[in-house]
PDB file of C-alpha atoms in Angstrom:
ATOM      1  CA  UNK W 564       0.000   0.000   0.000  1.00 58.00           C
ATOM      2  CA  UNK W 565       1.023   3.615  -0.967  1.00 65.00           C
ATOM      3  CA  UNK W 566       1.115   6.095   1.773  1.00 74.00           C
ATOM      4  CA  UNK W 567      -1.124   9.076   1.749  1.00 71.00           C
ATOM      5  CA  UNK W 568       0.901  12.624   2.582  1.00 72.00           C
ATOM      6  CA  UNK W 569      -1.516  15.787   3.227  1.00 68.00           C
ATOM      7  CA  UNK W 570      -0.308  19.141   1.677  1.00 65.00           C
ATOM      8  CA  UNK W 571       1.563  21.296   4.578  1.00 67.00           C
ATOM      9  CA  UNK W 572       0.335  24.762   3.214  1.00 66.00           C
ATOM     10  CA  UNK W 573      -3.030  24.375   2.549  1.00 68.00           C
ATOM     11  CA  UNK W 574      -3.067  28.029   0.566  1.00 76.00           C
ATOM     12  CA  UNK W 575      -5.206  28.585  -2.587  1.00 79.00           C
ATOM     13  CA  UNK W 576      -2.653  29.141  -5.475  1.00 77.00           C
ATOM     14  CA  UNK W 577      -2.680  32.357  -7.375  1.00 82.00           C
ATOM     15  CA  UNK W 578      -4.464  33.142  -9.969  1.00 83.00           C
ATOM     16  CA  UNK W 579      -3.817  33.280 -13.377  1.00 84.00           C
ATOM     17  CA  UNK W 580      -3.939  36.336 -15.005  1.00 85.00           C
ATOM     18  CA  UNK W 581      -1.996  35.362 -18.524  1.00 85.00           C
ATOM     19  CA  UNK W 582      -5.365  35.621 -20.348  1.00 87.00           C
ATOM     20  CA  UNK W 583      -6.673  38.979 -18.733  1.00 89.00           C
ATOM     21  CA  UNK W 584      -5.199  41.266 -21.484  1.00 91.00           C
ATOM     22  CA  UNK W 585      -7.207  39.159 -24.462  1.00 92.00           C
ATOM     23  CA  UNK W 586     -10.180  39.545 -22.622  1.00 92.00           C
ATOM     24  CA  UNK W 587      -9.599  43.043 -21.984  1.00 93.00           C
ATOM     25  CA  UNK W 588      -8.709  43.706 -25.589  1.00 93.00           C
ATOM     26  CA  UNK W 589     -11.922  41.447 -27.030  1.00 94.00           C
ATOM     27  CA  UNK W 590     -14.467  43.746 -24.450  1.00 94.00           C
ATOM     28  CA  UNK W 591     -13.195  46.753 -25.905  1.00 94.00           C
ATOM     29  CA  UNK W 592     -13.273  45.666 -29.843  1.00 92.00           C
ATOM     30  CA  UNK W 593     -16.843  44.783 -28.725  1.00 92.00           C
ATOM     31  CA  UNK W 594     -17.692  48.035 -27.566  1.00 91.00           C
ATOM     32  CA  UNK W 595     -16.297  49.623 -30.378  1.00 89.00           C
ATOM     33  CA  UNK W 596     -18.169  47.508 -33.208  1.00 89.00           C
ATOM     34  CA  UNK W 597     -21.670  48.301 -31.362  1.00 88.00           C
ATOM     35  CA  UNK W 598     -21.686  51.447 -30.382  1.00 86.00           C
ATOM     36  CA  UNK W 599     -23.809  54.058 -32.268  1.00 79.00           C
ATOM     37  CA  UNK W 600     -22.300  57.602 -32.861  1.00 74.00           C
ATOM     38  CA  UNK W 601     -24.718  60.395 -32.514  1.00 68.00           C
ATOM     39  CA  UNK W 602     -24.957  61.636 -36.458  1.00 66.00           C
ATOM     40  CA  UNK W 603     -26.405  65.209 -35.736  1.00 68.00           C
ATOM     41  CA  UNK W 604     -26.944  67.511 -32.576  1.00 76.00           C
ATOM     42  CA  UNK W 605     -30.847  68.468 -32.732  1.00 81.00           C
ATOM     43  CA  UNK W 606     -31.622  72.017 -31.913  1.00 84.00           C
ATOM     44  CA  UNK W 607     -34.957  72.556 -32.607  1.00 86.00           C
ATOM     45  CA  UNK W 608     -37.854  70.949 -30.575  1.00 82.00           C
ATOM     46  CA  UNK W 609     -38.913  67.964 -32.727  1.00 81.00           C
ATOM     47  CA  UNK W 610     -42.399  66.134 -31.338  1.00 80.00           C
ATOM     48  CA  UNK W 611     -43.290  64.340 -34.712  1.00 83.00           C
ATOM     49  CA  UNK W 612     -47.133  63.801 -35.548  1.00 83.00           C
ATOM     50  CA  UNK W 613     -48.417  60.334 -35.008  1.00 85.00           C
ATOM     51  CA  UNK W 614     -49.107  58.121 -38.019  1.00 83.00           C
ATOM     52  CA  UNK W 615     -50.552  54.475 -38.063  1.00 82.00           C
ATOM     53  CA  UNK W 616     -49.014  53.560 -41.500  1.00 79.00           C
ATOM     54  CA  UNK W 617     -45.395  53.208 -41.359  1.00 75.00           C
ATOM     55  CA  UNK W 618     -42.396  51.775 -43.586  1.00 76.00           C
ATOM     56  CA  UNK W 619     -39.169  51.624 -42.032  1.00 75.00           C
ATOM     57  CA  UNK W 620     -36.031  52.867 -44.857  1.00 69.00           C
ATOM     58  CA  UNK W 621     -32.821  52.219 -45.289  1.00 67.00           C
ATOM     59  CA  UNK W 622     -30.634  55.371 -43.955  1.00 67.00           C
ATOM     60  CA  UNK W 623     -27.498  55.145 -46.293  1.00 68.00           C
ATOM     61  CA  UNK W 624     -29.004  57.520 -49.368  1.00 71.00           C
ATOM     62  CA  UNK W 625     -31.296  59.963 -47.091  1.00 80.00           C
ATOM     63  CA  UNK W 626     -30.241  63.663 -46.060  1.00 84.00           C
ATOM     64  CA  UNK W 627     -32.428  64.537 -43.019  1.00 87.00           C
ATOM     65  CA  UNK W 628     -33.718  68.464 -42.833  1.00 90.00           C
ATOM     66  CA  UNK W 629     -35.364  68.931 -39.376  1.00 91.00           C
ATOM     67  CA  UNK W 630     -38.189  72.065 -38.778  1.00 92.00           C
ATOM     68  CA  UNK W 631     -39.346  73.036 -35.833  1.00 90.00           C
ATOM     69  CA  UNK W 632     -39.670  75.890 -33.414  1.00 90.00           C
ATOM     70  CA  UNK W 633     -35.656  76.160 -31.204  1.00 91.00           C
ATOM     71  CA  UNK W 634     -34.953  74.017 -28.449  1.00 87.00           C
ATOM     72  CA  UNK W 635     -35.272  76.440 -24.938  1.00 85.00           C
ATOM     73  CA  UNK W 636     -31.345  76.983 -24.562  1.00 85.00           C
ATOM     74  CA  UNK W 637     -31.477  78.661 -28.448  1.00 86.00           C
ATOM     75  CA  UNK W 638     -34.594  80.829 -28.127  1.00 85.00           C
ATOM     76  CA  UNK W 639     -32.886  83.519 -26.737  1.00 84.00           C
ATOM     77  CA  UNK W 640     -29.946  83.372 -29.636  1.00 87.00           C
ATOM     78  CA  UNK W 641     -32.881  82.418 -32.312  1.00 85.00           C
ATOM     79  CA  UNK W 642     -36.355  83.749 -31.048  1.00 86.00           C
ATOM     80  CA  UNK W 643     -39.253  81.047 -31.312  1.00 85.00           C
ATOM     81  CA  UNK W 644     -40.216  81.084 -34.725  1.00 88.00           C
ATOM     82  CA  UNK W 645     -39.544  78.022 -36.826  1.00 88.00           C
ATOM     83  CA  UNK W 646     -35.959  76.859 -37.799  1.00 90.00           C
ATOM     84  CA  UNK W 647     -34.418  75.337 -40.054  1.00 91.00           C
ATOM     85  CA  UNK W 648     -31.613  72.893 -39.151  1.00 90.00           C
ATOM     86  CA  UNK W 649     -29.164  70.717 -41.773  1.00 88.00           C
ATOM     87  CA  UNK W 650     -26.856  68.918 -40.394  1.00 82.00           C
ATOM     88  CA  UNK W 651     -25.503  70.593 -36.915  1.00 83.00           C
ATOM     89  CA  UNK W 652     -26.221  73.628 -37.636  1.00 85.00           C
ATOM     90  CA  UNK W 653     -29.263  76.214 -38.416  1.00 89.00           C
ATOM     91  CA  UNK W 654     -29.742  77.285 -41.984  1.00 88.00           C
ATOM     92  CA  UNK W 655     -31.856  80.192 -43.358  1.00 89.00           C
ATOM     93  CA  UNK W 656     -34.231  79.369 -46.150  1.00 90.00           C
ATOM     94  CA  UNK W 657     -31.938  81.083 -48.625  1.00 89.00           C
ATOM     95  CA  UNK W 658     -29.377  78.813 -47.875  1.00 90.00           C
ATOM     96  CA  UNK W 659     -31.018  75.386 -47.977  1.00 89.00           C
ATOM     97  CA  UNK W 660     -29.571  74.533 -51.384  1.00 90.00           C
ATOM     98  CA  UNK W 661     -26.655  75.104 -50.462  1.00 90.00           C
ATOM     99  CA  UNK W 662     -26.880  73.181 -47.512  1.00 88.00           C
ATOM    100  CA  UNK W 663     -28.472  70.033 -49.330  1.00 87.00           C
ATOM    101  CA  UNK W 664     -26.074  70.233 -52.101  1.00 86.00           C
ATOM    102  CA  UNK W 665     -23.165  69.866 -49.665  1.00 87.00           C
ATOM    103  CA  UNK W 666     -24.886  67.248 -48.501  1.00 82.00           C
ATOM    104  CA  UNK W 667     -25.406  65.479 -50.809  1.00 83.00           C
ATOM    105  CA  UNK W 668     -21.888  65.580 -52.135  1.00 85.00           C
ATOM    106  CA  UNK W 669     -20.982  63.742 -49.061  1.00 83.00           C
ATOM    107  CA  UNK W 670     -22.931  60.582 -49.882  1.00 81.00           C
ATOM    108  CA  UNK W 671     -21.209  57.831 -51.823  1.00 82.00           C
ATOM    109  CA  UNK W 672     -21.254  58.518 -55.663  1.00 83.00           C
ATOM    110  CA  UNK W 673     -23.446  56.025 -56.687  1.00 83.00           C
ATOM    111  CA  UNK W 674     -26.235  56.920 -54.420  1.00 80.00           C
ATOM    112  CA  UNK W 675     -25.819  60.480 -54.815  1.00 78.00           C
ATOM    113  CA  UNK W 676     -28.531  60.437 -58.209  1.00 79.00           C
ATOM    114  CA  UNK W 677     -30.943  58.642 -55.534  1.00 81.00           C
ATOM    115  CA  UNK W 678     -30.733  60.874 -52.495  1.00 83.00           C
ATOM    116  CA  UNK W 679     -34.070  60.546 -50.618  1.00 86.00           C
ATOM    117  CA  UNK W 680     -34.752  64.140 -48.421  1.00 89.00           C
ATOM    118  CA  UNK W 681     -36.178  63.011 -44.772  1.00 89.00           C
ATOM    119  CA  UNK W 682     -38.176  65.961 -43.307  1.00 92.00           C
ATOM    120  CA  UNK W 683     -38.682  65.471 -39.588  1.00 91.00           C
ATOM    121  CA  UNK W 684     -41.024  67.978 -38.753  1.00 92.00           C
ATOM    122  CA  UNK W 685     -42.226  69.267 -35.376  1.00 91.00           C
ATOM    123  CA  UNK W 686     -45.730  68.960 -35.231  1.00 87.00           C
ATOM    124  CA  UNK W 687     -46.253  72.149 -34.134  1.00 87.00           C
ATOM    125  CA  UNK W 688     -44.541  74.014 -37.191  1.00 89.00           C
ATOM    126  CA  UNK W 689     -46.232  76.165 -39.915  1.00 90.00           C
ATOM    127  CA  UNK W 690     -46.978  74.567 -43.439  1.00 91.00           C
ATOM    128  CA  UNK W 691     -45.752  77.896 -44.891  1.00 93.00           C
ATOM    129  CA  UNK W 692     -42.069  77.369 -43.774  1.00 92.00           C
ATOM    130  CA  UNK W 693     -42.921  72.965 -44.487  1.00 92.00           C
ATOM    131  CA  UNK W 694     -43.700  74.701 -48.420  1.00 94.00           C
ATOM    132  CA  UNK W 695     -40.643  77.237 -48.536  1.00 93.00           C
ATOM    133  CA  UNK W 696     -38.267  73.970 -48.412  1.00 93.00           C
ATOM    134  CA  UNK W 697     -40.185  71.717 -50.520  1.00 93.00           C
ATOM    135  CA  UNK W 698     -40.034  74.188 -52.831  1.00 93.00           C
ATOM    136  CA  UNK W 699     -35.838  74.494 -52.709  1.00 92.00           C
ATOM    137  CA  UNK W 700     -36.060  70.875 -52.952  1.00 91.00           C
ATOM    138  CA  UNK W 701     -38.068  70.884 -56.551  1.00 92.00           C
ATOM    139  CA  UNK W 702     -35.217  74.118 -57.608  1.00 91.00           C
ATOM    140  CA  UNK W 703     -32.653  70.971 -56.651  1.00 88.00           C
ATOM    141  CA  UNK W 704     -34.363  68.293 -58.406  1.00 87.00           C
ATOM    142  CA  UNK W 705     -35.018  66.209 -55.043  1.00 86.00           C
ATOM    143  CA  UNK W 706     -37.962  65.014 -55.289  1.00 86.00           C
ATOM    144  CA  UNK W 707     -38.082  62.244 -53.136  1.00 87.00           C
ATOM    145  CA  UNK W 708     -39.348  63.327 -50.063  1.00 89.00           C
ATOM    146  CA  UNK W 709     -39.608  61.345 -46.705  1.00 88.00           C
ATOM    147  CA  UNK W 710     -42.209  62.821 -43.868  1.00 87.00           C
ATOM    148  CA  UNK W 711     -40.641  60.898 -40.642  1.00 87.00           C
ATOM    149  CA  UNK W 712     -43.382  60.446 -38.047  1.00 87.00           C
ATOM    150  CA  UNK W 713     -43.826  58.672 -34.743  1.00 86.00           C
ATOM    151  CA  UNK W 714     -45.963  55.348 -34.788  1.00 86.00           C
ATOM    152  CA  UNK W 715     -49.267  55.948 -33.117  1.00 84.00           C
ATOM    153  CA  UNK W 716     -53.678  56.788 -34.178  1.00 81.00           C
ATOM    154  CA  UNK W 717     -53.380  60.286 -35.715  1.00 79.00           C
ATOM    155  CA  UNK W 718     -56.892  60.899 -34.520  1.00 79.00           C
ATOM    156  CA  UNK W 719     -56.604  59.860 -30.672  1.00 74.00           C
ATOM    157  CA  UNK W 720     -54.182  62.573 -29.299  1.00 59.00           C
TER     158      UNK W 720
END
């Protein structure tokens, strides 16, 4: 028979930590892959009217104009009557081709023929500044046009 010794220490051994730095490295690629970068910083107050008949489309060929009365930290700068914004910043009505034609240079090339416009539109905003831009969209020759609304019944508000 083969004698049994017990262990004279009886500590836990240390850890391994060898493989910490892959993990580490494989969180952070993970993080980096999934995360979603903010595209534009809104400045105007955008509640969007309710609509029961949606289609969800793809976002690679659309330039998004947003309308809508300023946000409360730019009334003071921009009064309260309704704004334009492209991009990150405001743009006057004047302006809007500019504006769209810049952006539309920076979509790829083969999607810039088939630029769809998104207007996001704050329900509370006039038709007659809604008309001003569709109208700088026909001088453009954009005439696909996007209303983005909210799902919900239109008639139970």
């Amino acid at each position: 028979m083969s004698k049994f010794r017990k262990k004279k220490g009886g500590e836990i051994p240390a850890v391994n930590t060898a493989s910490l730095p892959d993990i580490v490295f494989m969180l952070l690629f993970f993080f980096m892959v999934v995360t979603v970068l903010r595209d534009n910083n809104l400045l105007v107050q955008n509640t969007l009217p309710k609509a029961d008949q949606l289609e969800k489309l793809k976002k690679d060929r659309s330039v998004y104009i947003y309308a809508g009365k300023p946000s409360a930290r730019y009334q003071d700068k921009y009064g309260t009557e309704g704004k334009i914004q492209i991009g990150d910043k405001f743009t006057d009505i004047s302006n809007v081709k500019f504006a769209l034609t810049e952006a539309r240079e920076r979509l790829r090339p083969e999607l810039q023929d088939k630029v769809m416009v998104a207007l996001k539109v704050d329900e509370d905003t006039k038709t007659g500044l809604v008309t001003d831009i569709k109208q700088q969209l026909r001088d453009l020759n954009m005439l696909k046009i996007i209303y983005i609304t909210s799902p919900g019944n239109p008639i139970e508000q």
